[in-house]
mmCIF file as Biopython writes it, N, C-alpha, C and O atoms, coordinates in Angstrom:
data_model
#
loop_
_atom_site.group_PDB
_atom_site.id
_atom_site.type_symbol
_atom_site.label_atom_id
_atom_site.label_alt_id
_atom_site.label_comp_id
_atom_site.label_asym_id
_atom_site.label_entity_id
_atom_site.label_seq_id
_atom_site.pdbx_PDB_ins_code
_atom_site.Cartn_x
_atom_site.Cartn_y
_atom_site.Cartn_z
_atom_site.occupancy
_atom_site.B_iso_or_equiv
_atom_site.auth_seq_id
_atom_site.auth_asym_id
_atom_site.pdbx_PDB_model_num
ATOM 1   N N  . MET A ? 1  ? -43.077 -21.162 -9.755  1.0 0.0 1  A 1 
ATOM 2   C CA . MET A ? 1  ? -42.477 -21.054 -11.466 1.0 0.0 1  A 1 
ATOM 3   C C  . MET A ? 1  ? -41.000 -20.967 -11.243 1.0 0.0 1  A 1 
ATOM 4   O O  . MET A ? 1  ? -40.582 -20.143 -10.430 1.0 0.0 1  A 1 
ATOM 5   N N  . GLN A ? 2  ? -40.276 -21.647 -11.811 1.0 0.0 2  A 1 
ATOM 6   C CA . GLN A ? 2  ? -38.851 -22.150 -11.910 1.0 0.0 2  A 1 
ATOM 7   C C  . GLN A ? 2  ? -38.197 -21.188 -13.184 1.0 0.0 2  A 1 
ATOM 8   O O  . GLN A ? 2  ? -38.645 -21.456 -14.299 1.0 0.0 2  A 1 
ATOM 9   N N  . LEU A ? 3  ? -37.368 -20.299 -13.116 1.0 0.0 3  A 1 
ATOM 10  C CA . LEU A ? 3  ? -36.736 -19.598 -14.433 1.0 0.0 3  A 1 
ATOM 11  C C  . LEU A ? 3  ? -35.619 -20.855 -14.789 1.0 0.0 3  A 1 
ATOM 12  O O  . LEU A ? 3  ? -34.787 -21.444 -14.099 1.0 0.0 3  A 1 
ATOM 13  N N  . LYS A ? 4  ? -35.973 -20.940 -16.006 1.0 0.0 4  A 1 
ATOM 14  C CA . LYS A ? 4  ? -35.282 -21.801 -16.838 1.0 0.0 4  A 1 
ATOM 15  C C  . LYS A ? 4  ? -34.406 -21.128 -17.924 1.0 0.0 4  A 1 
ATOM 16  O O  . LYS A ? 4  ? -34.888 -20.508 -18.873 1.0 0.0 4  A 1 
ATOM 17  N N  . TYR A ? 5  ? -33.198 -21.286 -17.728 1.0 0.0 5  A 1 
ATOM 18  C CA . TYR A ? 5  ? -32.077 -20.621 -18.661 1.0 0.0 5  A 1 
ATOM 19  C C  . TYR A ? 5  ? -31.825 -21.482 -19.775 1.0 0.0 5  A 1 
ATOM 20  O O  . TYR A ? 5  ? -31.642 -22.689 -19.623 1.0 0.0 5  A 1 
ATOM 21  N N  . PRO A ? 6  ? -31.808 -20.905 -20.906 1.0 0.0 6  A 1 
ATOM 22  C CA . PRO A ? 6  ? -31.204 -21.770 -22.320 1.0 0.0 6  A 1 
ATOM 23  C C  . PRO A ? 6  ? -29.685 -22.215 -21.881 1.0 0.0 6  A 1 
ATOM 24  O O  . PRO A ? 6  ? -28.952 -21.627 -21.086 1.0 0.0 6  A 1 
ATOM 25  N N  . LYS A ? 7  ? -29.469 -23.180 -22.474 1.0 0.0 7  A 1 
ATOM 26  C CA . LYS A ? 7  ? -27.986 -24.138 -22.193 1.0 0.0 7  A 1 
ATOM 27  C C  . LYS A ? 7  ? -26.966 -22.734 -22.124 1.0 0.0 7  A 1 
ATOM 28  O O  . LYS A ? 7  ? -26.098 -22.487 -21.286 1.0 0.0 7  A 1 
ATOM 29  N N  . SER A ? 8  ? -27.351 -21.999 -23.191 1.0 0.0 8  A 1 
ATOM 30  C CA . SER A ? 8  ? -26.060 -21.317 -24.043 1.0 0.0 8  A 1 
ATOM 31  C C  . SER A ? 8  ? -25.716 -20.235 -22.829 1.0 0.0 8  A 1 
ATOM 32  O O  . SER A ? 8  ? -24.561 -19.944 -22.520 1.0 0.0 8  A 1 
ATOM 33  N N  . ILE A ? 9  ? -26.993 -19.641 -22.139 1.0 0.0 9  A 1 
ATOM 34  C CA . ILE A ? 9  ? -26.766 -18.742 -21.135 1.0 0.0 9  A 1 
ATOM 35  C C  . ILE A ? 9  ? -25.887 -19.438 -20.140 1.0 0.0 9  A 1 
ATOM 36  O O  . ILE A ? 9  ? -24.742 -19.002 -20.027 1.0 0.0 9  A 1 
ATOM 37  N N  . GLU A ? 10 ? -26.253 -20.451 -19.405 1.0 0.0 10 A 1 
ATOM 38  C CA . GLU A ? 10 ? -26.007 -21.300 -18.357 1.0 0.0 10 A 1 
ATOM 39  C C  . GLU A ? 10 ? -24.334 -21.137 -18.544 1.0 0.0 10 A 1 
ATOM 40  O O  . GLU A ? 10 ? -23.679 -20.789 -17.561 1.0 0.0 10 A 1 
ATOM 41  N N  . ILE A ? 11 ? -23.647 -21.404 -19.862 1.0 0.0 11 A 1 
ATOM 42  C CA . ILE A ? 11 ? -22.358 -21.705 -20.203 1.0 0.0 11 A 1 
ATOM 43  C C  . ILE A ? 11 ? -21.531 -20.382 -20.071 1.0 0.0 11 A 1 
ATOM 44  O O  . ILE A ? 11 ? -20.438 -20.292 -19.513 1.0 0.0 11 A 1 
ATOM 45  N N  . ILE A ? 12 ? -22.326 -19.227 -20.758 1.0 0.0 12 A 1 
ATOM 46  C CA . ILE A ? 12 ? -21.964 -18.079 -20.687 1.0 0.0 12 A 1 
ATOM 47  C C  . ILE A ? 12 ? -21.616 -17.460 -19.309 1.0 0.0 12 A 1 
ATOM 48  O O  . ILE A ? 12 ? -20.662 -16.693 -19.182 1.0 0.0 12 A 1 
ATOM 49  N N  . ILE A ? 13 ? -22.457 -17.836 -18.238 1.0 0.0 13 A 1 
ATOM 50  C CA . ILE A ? 13 ? -22.321 -17.474 -16.777 1.0 0.0 13 A 1 
ATOM 51  C C  . ILE A ? 13 ? -21.396 -18.367 -16.222 1.0 0.0 13 A 1 
ATOM 52  O O  . ILE A ? 13 ? -20.573 -17.923 -15.421 1.0 0.0 13 A 1 
ATOM 53  N N  . PHE A ? 14 ? -21.398 -19.467 -16.496 1.0 0.0 14 A 1 
ATOM 54  C CA . PHE A ? 14 ? -19.884 -20.503 -16.147 1.0 0.0 14 A 1 
ATOM 55  C C  . PHE A ? 14 ? -18.766 -19.719 -16.331 1.0 0.0 14 A 1 
ATOM 56  O O  . PHE A ? 14 ? -17.970 -19.328 -15.478 1.0 0.0 14 A 1 
ATOM 57  N N  . LEU A ? 15 ? -18.776 -19.484 -17.769 1.0 0.0 15 A 1 
ATOM 58  C CA . LEU A ? 15 ? -17.443 -19.021 -18.265 1.0 0.0 15 A 1 
ATOM 59  C C  . LEU A ? 15 ? -17.141 -17.627 -17.815 1.0 0.0 15 A 1 
ATOM 60  O O  . LEU A ? 15 ? -15.966 -17.283 -17.690 1.0 0.0 15 A 1 
ATOM 61  N N  . ASP A ? 16 ? -18.006 -16.899 -17.593 1.0 0.0 16 A 1 
ATOM 62  C CA . ASP A ? 16 ? -17.920 -15.492 -17.131 1.0 0.0 16 A 1 
ATOM 63  C C  . ASP A ? 16 ? -17.470 -15.653 -15.789 1.0 0.0 16 A 1 
ATOM 64  O O  . ASP A ? 16 ? -16.482 -14.974 -15.508 1.0 0.0 16 A 1 
ATOM 65  N N  . PHE A ? 17 ? -17.874 -16.278 -15.008 1.0 0.0 17 A 1 
ATOM 66  C CA . PHE A ? 17 ? -17.426 -16.771 -13.616 1.0 0.0 17 A 1 
ATOM 67  C C  . PHE A ? 17 ? -15.992 -17.071 -13.392 1.0 0.0 17 A 1 
ATOM 68  O O  . PHE A ? 17 ? -15.413 -16.555 -12.436 1.0 0.0 17 A 1 
ATOM 69  N N  . TRP A ? 18 ? -15.315 -17.954 -14.296 1.0 0.0 18 A 1 
ATOM 70  C CA . TRP A ? 18 ? -13.850 -18.495 -14.498 1.0 0.0 18 A 1 
ATOM 71  C C  . TRP A ? 18 ? -13.097 -17.074 -15.223 1.0 0.0 18 A 1 
ATOM 72  O O  . TRP A ? 18 ? -12.086 -16.500 -14.820 1.0 0.0 18 A 1 
ATOM 73  N N  . LEU A ? 19 ? -13.561 -16.888 -15.872 1.0 0.0 19 A 1 
ATOM 74  C CA . LEU A ? 19 ? -13.147 -15.690 -16.652 1.0 0.0 19 A 1 
ATOM 75  C C  . LEU A ? 19 ? -12.823 -14.294 -15.506 1.0 0.0 19 A 1 
ATOM 76  O O  . LEU A ? 19 ? -11.853 -13.543 -15.604 1.0 0.0 19 A 1 
ATOM 77  N N  . GLN A ? 20 ? -13.545 -14.239 -14.799 1.0 0.0 20 A 1 
ATOM 78  C CA . GLN A ? 20 ? -13.169 -13.115 -13.539 1.0 0.0 20 A 1 
ATOM 79  C C  . GLN A ? 20 ? -12.167 -13.899 -12.787 1.0 0.0 20 A 1 
ATOM 80  O O  . GLN A ? 20 ? -11.023 -13.472 -12.627 1.0 0.0 20 A 1 
ATOM 81  N N  . ARG A ? 21 ? -12.581 -15.077 -12.305 1.0 0.0 21 A 1 
ATOM 82  C CA . ARG A ? 21 ? -11.584 -15.615 -11.629 1.0 0.0 21 A 1 
ATOM 83  C C  . ARG A ? 21 ? -9.945  -15.888 -12.046 1.0 0.0 21 A 1 
ATOM 84  O O  . ARG A ? 21 ? -8.948  -16.117 -11.361 1.0 0.0 21 A 1 
ATOM 85  N N  . TYR A ? 22 ? -10.145 -15.768 -13.309 1.0 0.0 22 A 1 
ATOM 86  C CA . TYR A ? 22 ? -8.465  -15.941 -14.164 1.0 0.0 22 A 1 
ATOM 87  C C  . TYR A ? 22 ? -7.984  -14.616 -14.125 1.0 0.0 22 A 1 
ATOM 88  O O  . TYR A ? 22 ? -6.822  -14.326 -13.841 1.0 0.0 22 A 1 
ATOM 89  N N  . ILE A ? 23 ? -8.988  -13.708 -14.445 1.0 0.0 23 A 1 
ATOM 90  C CA . ILE A ? 23 ? -8.172  -11.962 -14.482 1.0 0.0 23 A 1 
ATOM 91  C C  . ILE A ? 23 ? -7.951  -11.573 -13.242 1.0 0.0 23 A 1 
ATOM 92  O O  . ILE A ? 23 ? -7.191  -10.615 -13.095 1.0 0.0 23 A 1 
ATOM 93  N N  . ILE A ? 24 ? -8.480  -12.133 -12.191 1.0 0.0 24 A 1 
ATOM 94  C CA . ILE A ? 24 ? -8.177  -11.489 -10.832 1.0 0.0 24 A 1 
ATOM 95  C C  . ILE A ? 24 ? -6.911  -12.369 -10.587 1.0 0.0 24 A 1 
ATOM 96  O O  . ILE A ? 24 ? -6.084  -11.742 -9.925  1.0 0.0 24 A 1 
ATOM 97  N N  . LEU A ? 25 ? -6.525  -13.567 -10.899 1.0 0.0 25 A 1 
ATOM 98  C CA . LEU A ? 25 ? -5.220  -14.402 -10.624 1.0 0.0 25 A 1 
ATOM 99  C C  . LEU A ? 25 ? -4.290  -13.207 -11.682 1.0 0.0 25 A 1 
ATOM 100 O O  . LEU A ? 25 ? -3.547  -12.404 -11.118 1.0 0.0 25 A 1 
ATOM 101 N N  . VAL A ? 26 ? -4.366  -13.200 -12.582 1.0 0.0 26 A 1 
ATOM 102 C CA . VAL A ? 26 ? -3.324  -12.426 -13.577 1.0 0.0 26 A 1 
ATOM 103 C C  . VAL A ? 26 ? -3.092  -11.165 -12.957 1.0 0.0 26 A 1 
ATOM 104 O O  . VAL A ? 26 ? -1.907  -10.841 -12.881 1.0 0.0 26 A 1 
ATOM 105 N N  . LEU A ? 27 ? -3.973  -10.343 -12.477 1.0 0.0 27 A 1 
ATOM 106 C CA . LEU A ? 27 ? -3.768  -8.827  -11.662 1.0 0.0 27 A 1 
ATOM 107 C C  . LEU A ? 27 ? -2.986  -9.407  -10.563 1.0 0.0 27 A 1 
ATOM 108 O O  . LEU A ? 27 ? -1.903  -8.854  -10.370 1.0 0.0 27 A 1 
ATOM 109 N N  . VAL A ? 28 ? -3.304  -10.461 -9.748  1.0 0.0 28 A 1 
ATOM 110 C CA . VAL A ? 28 ? -2.616  -10.428 -8.537  1.0 0.0 28 A 1 
ATOM 111 C C  . VAL A ? 28 ? -1.067  -11.103 -9.147  1.0 0.0 28 A 1 
ATOM 112 O O  . VAL A ? 28 ? -0.041  -10.662 -8.628  1.0 0.0 28 A 1 
ATOM 113 N N  . VAL A ? 29 ? -1.000  -11.688 -9.750  1.0 0.0 29 A 1 
ATOM 114 C CA . VAL A ? 29 ? 0.352   -11.898 -10.168 1.0 0.0 29 A 1 
ATOM 115 C C  . VAL A ? 29 ? 1.554   -11.115 -10.707 1.0 0.0 29 A 1 
ATOM 116 O O  . VAL A ? 29 ? 2.760   -11.141 -10.459 1.0 0.0 29 A 1 
ATOM 117 N N  . VAL A ? 30 ? 0.618   -10.265 -11.703 1.0 0.0 30 A 1 
ATOM 118 C CA . VAL A ? 30 ? 1.391   -9.086  -12.433 1.0 0.0 30 A 1 
ATOM 119 C C  . VAL A ? 30 ? 1.637   -7.890  -11.382 1.0 0.0 30 A 1 
ATOM 120 O O  . VAL A ? 30 ? 2.584   -7.119  -11.539 1.0 0.0 30 A 1 
ATOM 121 N N  . CYS A ? 31 ? 0.563   -7.749  -10.089 1.0 0.0 31 A 1 
ATOM 122 C CA . CYS A ? 31 ? 1.119   -6.846  -9.345  1.0 0.0 31 A 1 
ATOM 123 C C  . CYS A ? 31 ? 2.167   -7.264  -8.251  1.0 0.0 31 A 1 
ATOM 124 O O  . CYS A ? 31 ? 2.967   -6.502  -7.709  1.0 0.0 31 A 1 
ATOM 125 N N  . ARG A ? 32 ? 2.052   -8.328  -8.072  1.0 0.0 32 A 1 
ATOM 126 C CA . ARG A ? 32 ? 3.292   -8.860  -7.254  1.0 0.0 32 A 1 
ATOM 127 C C  . ARG A ? 32 ? 4.553   -8.768  -8.041  1.0 0.0 32 A 1 
ATOM 128 O O  . ARG A ? 32 ? 5.521   -8.176  -7.564  1.0 0.0 32 A 1 
ATOM 129 N N  . ARG A ? 33 ? 4.599   -9.350  -9.281  1.0 0.0 33 A 1 
ATOM 130 C CA . ARG A ? 33 ? 6.027   -9.299  -10.133 1.0 0.0 33 A 1 
ATOM 131 C C  . ARG A ? 33 ? 6.063   -7.659  -9.873  1.0 0.0 33 A 1 
ATOM 132 O O  . ARG A ? 33 ? 6.959   -7.277  -9.121  1.0 0.0 33 A 1 
ATOM 133 N N  . PHE A ? 34 ? 5.387   -6.898  -10.290 1.0 0.0 34 A 1 
ATOM 134 C CA . PHE A ? 34 ? 5.615   -5.223  -10.105 1.0 0.0 34 A 1 
ATOM 135 C C  . PHE A ? 34 ? 6.244   -4.817  -8.936  1.0 0.0 34 A 1 
ATOM 136 O O  . PHE A ? 34 ? 7.251   -4.110  -8.888  1.0 0.0 34 A 1 
ATOM 137 N N  . TRP A ? 35 ? 5.568   -5.323  -7.896  1.0 0.0 35 A 1 
ATOM 138 C CA . TRP A ? 35 ? 5.613   -4.885  -6.443  1.0 0.0 35 A 1 
ATOM 139 C C  . TRP A ? 35 ? 7.173   -5.363  -5.924  1.0 0.0 35 A 1 
ATOM 140 O O  . TRP A ? 35 ? 7.866   -4.744  -5.116  1.0 0.0 35 A 1 
ATOM 141 N N  . ILE A ? 36 ? 7.497   -6.536  -6.560  1.0 0.0 36 A 1 
ATOM 142 C CA . ILE A ? 36 ? 9.072   -6.842  -6.080  1.0 0.0 36 A 1 
ATOM 143 C C  . ILE A ? 36 ? 9.877   -6.223  -7.065  1.0 0.0 36 A 1 
ATOM 144 O O  . ILE A ? 36 ? 11.026  -5.984  -6.695  1.0 0.0 36 A 1 
ATOM 145 N N  . SER A ? 37 ? 9.637   -5.963  -7.996  1.0 0.0 37 A 1 
ATOM 146 C CA . SER A ? 37 ? 10.718  -5.150  -9.265  1.0 0.0 37 A 1 
ATOM 147 C C  . SER A ? 37 ? 10.667  -3.509  -8.629  1.0 0.0 37 A 1 
ATOM 148 O O  . SER A ? 37 ? 11.729  -2.898  -8.513  1.0 0.0 37 A 1 
ATOM 149 N N  . SER A ? 38 ? 9.743   -3.053  -8.351  1.0 0.0 38 A 1 
ATOM 150 C CA . SER A ? 38 ? 9.349   -1.475  -7.649  1.0 0.0 38 A 1 
ATOM 151 C C  . SER A ? 38 ? 10.251  -1.554  -6.467  1.0 0.0 38 A 1 
ATOM 152 O O  . SER A ? 38 ? 10.982  -0.600  -6.201  1.0 0.0 38 A 1 
ATOM 153 N N  . ASN A ? 39 ? 10.243  -2.860  -5.593  1.0 0.0 39 A 1 
ATOM 154 C CA . ASN A ? 39 ? 10.726  -3.068  -4.673  1.0 0.0 39 A 1 
ATOM 155 C C  . ASN A ? 39 ? 12.331  -3.029  -4.617  1.0 0.0 39 A 1 
ATOM 156 O O  . ASN A ? 39 ? 13.067  -2.528  -3.767  1.0 0.0 39 A 1 
ATOM 157 N N  . HIS A ? 40 ? 12.616  -3.678  -5.725  1.0 0.0 40 A 1 
ATOM 158 C CA . HIS A ? 40 ? 14.185  -3.917  -6.109  1.0 0.0 40 A 1 
ATOM 159 C C  . HIS A ? 40 ? 14.661  -2.424  -6.490  1.0 0.0 40 A 1 
ATOM 160 O O  . HIS A ? 40 ? 15.671  -1.915  -6.004  1.0 0.0 40 A 1 
ATOM 161 N N  . VAL A ? 41 ? 13.829  -1.791  -7.399  1.0 0.0 41 A 1 
ATOM 162 C CA . VAL A ? 41 ? 14.400  -0.473  -7.749  1.0 0.0 41 A 1 
ATOM 163 C C  . VAL A ? 41 ? 14.528  0.505   -6.482  1.0 0.0 41 A 1 
ATOM 164 O O  . VAL A ? 41 ? 15.542  1.178   -6.295  1.0 0.0 41 A 1 
ATOM 165 N N  . ALA A ? 42 ? 13.300  0.530   -5.543  1.0 0.0 42 A 1 
ATOM 166 C CA . ALA A ? 42 ? 13.647  1.339   -4.474  1.0 0.0 42 A 1 
ATOM 167 C C  . ALA A ? 42 ? 15.019  1.285   -3.521  1.0 0.0 42 A 1 
ATOM 168 O O  . ALA A ? 42 ? 15.770  2.217   -3.234  1.0 0.0 42 A 1 
ATOM 169 N N  . ASN A ? 43 ? 15.098  -0.189  -3.106  1.0 0.0 43 A 1 
ATOM 170 C CA . ASN A ? 43 ? 16.502  -0.612  -2.727  1.0 0.0 43 A 1 
ATOM 171 C C  . ASN A ? 43 ? 17.436  -0.265  -3.464  1.0 0.0 43 A 1 
ATOM 172 O O  . ASN A ? 43 ? 18.346  0.122   -2.732  1.0 0.0 43 A 1 
ATOM 173 N N  . SER A ? 44 ? 17.759  -0.177  -4.669  1.0 0.0 44 A 1 
ATOM 174 C CA . SER A ? 44 ? 18.644  0.443   -5.352  1.0 0.0 44 A 1 
ATOM 175 C C  . SER A ? 44 ? 19.074  1.596   -5.365  1.0 0.0 44 A 1 
ATOM 176 O O  . SER A ? 44 ? 20.203  2.086   -5.375  1.0 0.0 44 A 1 
ATOM 177 N N  . ILE A ? 45 ? 17.775  2.099   -5.362  1.0 0.0 45 A 1 
ATOM 178 C CA . ILE A ? 45 ? 18.001  3.646   -4.990  1.0 0.0 45 A 1 
ATOM 179 C C  . ILE A ? 45 ? 18.686  4.190   -3.876  1.0 0.0 45 A 1 
ATOM 180 O O  . ILE A ? 45 ? 19.513  5.102   -3.869  1.0 0.0 45 A 1 
ATOM 181 N N  . ARG A ? 46 ? 18.126  3.341   -2.689  1.0 0.0 46 A 1 
ATOM 182 C CA . ARG A ? 46 ? 18.314  3.835   -1.374  1.0 0.0 46 A 1 
ATOM 183 C C  . ARG A ? 46 ? 19.775  3.605   -1.180  1.0 0.0 46 A 1 
ATOM 184 O O  . ARG A ? 46 ? 20.509  4.491   -0.743  1.0 0.0 46 A 1 
ATOM 185 N N  . SER A ? 47 ? 20.227  2.321   -1.530  1.0 0.0 47 A 1 
ATOM 186 C CA . SER A ? 47 ? 21.743  2.118   -1.880  1.0 0.0 47 A 1 
ATOM 187 C C  . SER A ? 47 ? 22.553  3.352   -2.303  1.0 0.0 47 A 1 
ATOM 188 O O  . SER A ? 47 ? 23.344  4.044   -1.662  1.0 0.0 47 A 1 
ATOM 189 N N  . ILE A ? 48 ? 22.112  3.425   -3.604  1.0 0.0 48 A 1 
ATOM 190 C CA . ILE A ? 48 ? 23.121  4.770   -4.179  1.0 0.0 48 A 1 
ATOM 191 C C  . ILE A ? 48 ? 23.451  5.857   -3.559  1.0 0.0 48 A 1 
ATOM 192 O O  . ILE A ? 48 ? 24.527  6.449   -3.480  1.0 0.0 48 A 1 
ATOM 193 N N  . VAL A ? 49 ? 22.123  6.129   -2.999  1.0 0.0 49 A 1 
ATOM 194 C CA . VAL A ? 49 ? 21.722  7.599   -2.016  1.0 0.0 49 A 1 
ATOM 195 C C  . VAL A ? 49 ? 22.441  7.580   -0.911  1.0 0.0 49 A 1 
ATOM 196 O O  . VAL A ? 49 ? 23.066  8.543   -0.466  1.0 0.0 49 A 1 
ATOM 197 N N  . GLY A ? 50 ? 22.370  6.317   -0.356  1.0 0.0 50 A 1 
ATOM 198 C CA . GLY A ? 50 ? 23.519  5.959   0.892   1.0 0.0 50 A 1 
ATOM 199 C C  . GLY A ? 50 ? 24.921  6.081   0.608   1.0 0.0 50 A 1 
ATOM 200 O O  . GLY A ? 50 ? 25.619  6.603   1.478   1.0 0.0 50 A 1 
ATOM 201 N N  . ARG A ? 51 ? 25.509  5.651   -0.567  1.0 0.0 51 A 1 
ATOM 202 C CA . ARG A ? 51 ? 26.651  5.756   -1.185  1.0 0.0 51 A 1 
ATOM 203 C C  . ARG A ? 51 ? 27.318  7.371   -1.260  1.0 0.0 51 A 1 
ATOM 204 O O  . ARG A ? 51 ? 28.437  7.846   -1.066  1.0 0.0 51 A 1 
ATOM 205 N N  . VAL A ? 52 ? 26.116  7.858   -1.612  1.0 0.0 52 A 1 
ATOM 206 C CA . VAL A ? 52 ? 26.349  8.965   -2.075  1.0 0.0 52 A 1 
ATOM 207 C C  . VAL A ? 52 ? 26.944  9.968   -0.802  1.0 0.0 52 A 1 
ATOM 208 O O  . VAL A ? 52 ? 27.942  10.687  -0.748  1.0 0.0 52 A 1 
ATOM 209 N N  . LYS A ? 53 ? 25.757  9.645   0.281   1.0 0.0 53 A 1 
ATOM 210 C CA . LYS A ? 53 ? 26.040  10.380  1.362   1.0 0.0 53 A 1 
ATOM 211 C C  . LYS A ? 53 ? 27.108  10.018  2.404   1.0 0.0 53 A 1 
ATOM 212 O O  . LYS A ? 53 ? 27.488  10.823  3.254   1.0 0.0 53 A 1 
ATOM 213 N N  . LEU A ? 54 ? 27.633  8.600   2.278   1.0 0.0 54 A 1 
ATOM 214 C CA . LEU A ? 54 ? 28.911  8.427   2.690   1.0 0.0 54 A 1 
ATOM 215 C C  . LEU A ? 54 ? 30.213  9.092   2.142   1.0 0.0 54 A 1 
ATOM 216 O O  . LEU A ? 54 ? 31.213  9.380   2.799   1.0 0.0 54 A 1 
ATOM 217 N N  . LYS A ? 55 ? 29.981  9.298   0.673   1.0 0.0 55 A 1 
ATOM 218 C CA . LYS A ? 55 ? 31.258  9.703   0.284   1.0 0.0 55 A 1 
ATOM 219 C C  . LYS A ? 55 ? 31.133  11.184  0.820   1.0 0.0 55 A 1 
ATOM 220 O O  . LYS A ? 55 ? 32.183  11.697  1.206   1.0 0.0 55 A 1 
ATOM 221 N N  . CYS A ? 56 ? 29.906  11.976  0.894   1.0 0.0 56 A 1 
ATOM 222 C CA . CYS A ? 56 ? 29.981  13.256  1.141   1.0 0.0 56 A 1 
ATOM 223 C C  . CYS A ? 56 ? 30.350  13.640  2.582   1.0 0.0 56 A 1 
ATOM 224 O O  . CYS A ? 56 ? 30.845  14.731  2.864   1.0 0.0 56 A 1 
ATOM 225 N N  . LEU A ? 57 ? 30.083  12.690  3.465   1.0 0.0 57 A 1 
ATOM 226 C CA . LEU A ? 57 ? 30.429  12.820  4.837   1.0 0.0 57 A 1 
ATOM 227 C C  . LEU A ? 57 ? 32.070  12.461  4.982   1.0 0.0 57 A 1 
ATOM 228 O O  . LEU A ? 57 ? 32.796  13.087  5.754   1.0 0.0 57 A 1 
ATOM 229 N N  . VAL A ? 58 ? 32.492  11.484  4.222   1.0 0.0 58 A 1 
ATOM 230 C CA . VAL A ? 58 ? 34.227  11.209  4.293   1.0 0.0 58 A 1 
ATOM 231 C C  . VAL A ? 58 ? 34.767  12.409  3.824   1.0 0.0 58 A 1 
ATOM 232 O O  . VAL A ? 58 ? 35.682  12.903  4.482   1.0 0.0 58 A 1 
ATOM 233 N N  . LYS A ? 59 ? 34.328  13.044  2.686   1.0 0.0 59 A 1 
ATOM 234 C CA . LYS A ? 59 ? 34.887  14.361  2.348   1.0 0.0 59 A 1 
ATOM 235 C C  . LYS A ? 59 ? 34.866  15.723  3.576   1.0 0.0 59 A 1 
ATOM 236 O O  . LYS A ? 59 ? 35.336  16.823  3.286   1.0 0.0 59 A 1 
#
């Protein structure tokens, strides 16, 4: 005996699958953007700290 879904349920399952893919894709893109920007911030902080240390050493 084969279970036969109504057409609407098949469509919902199909949409749910694509929705999950889409959400994962969006999360990946957002995380990458955030990671790159946080990396940029970390680099600027490091360079500022480096300059301050250099100034202290020169004095």
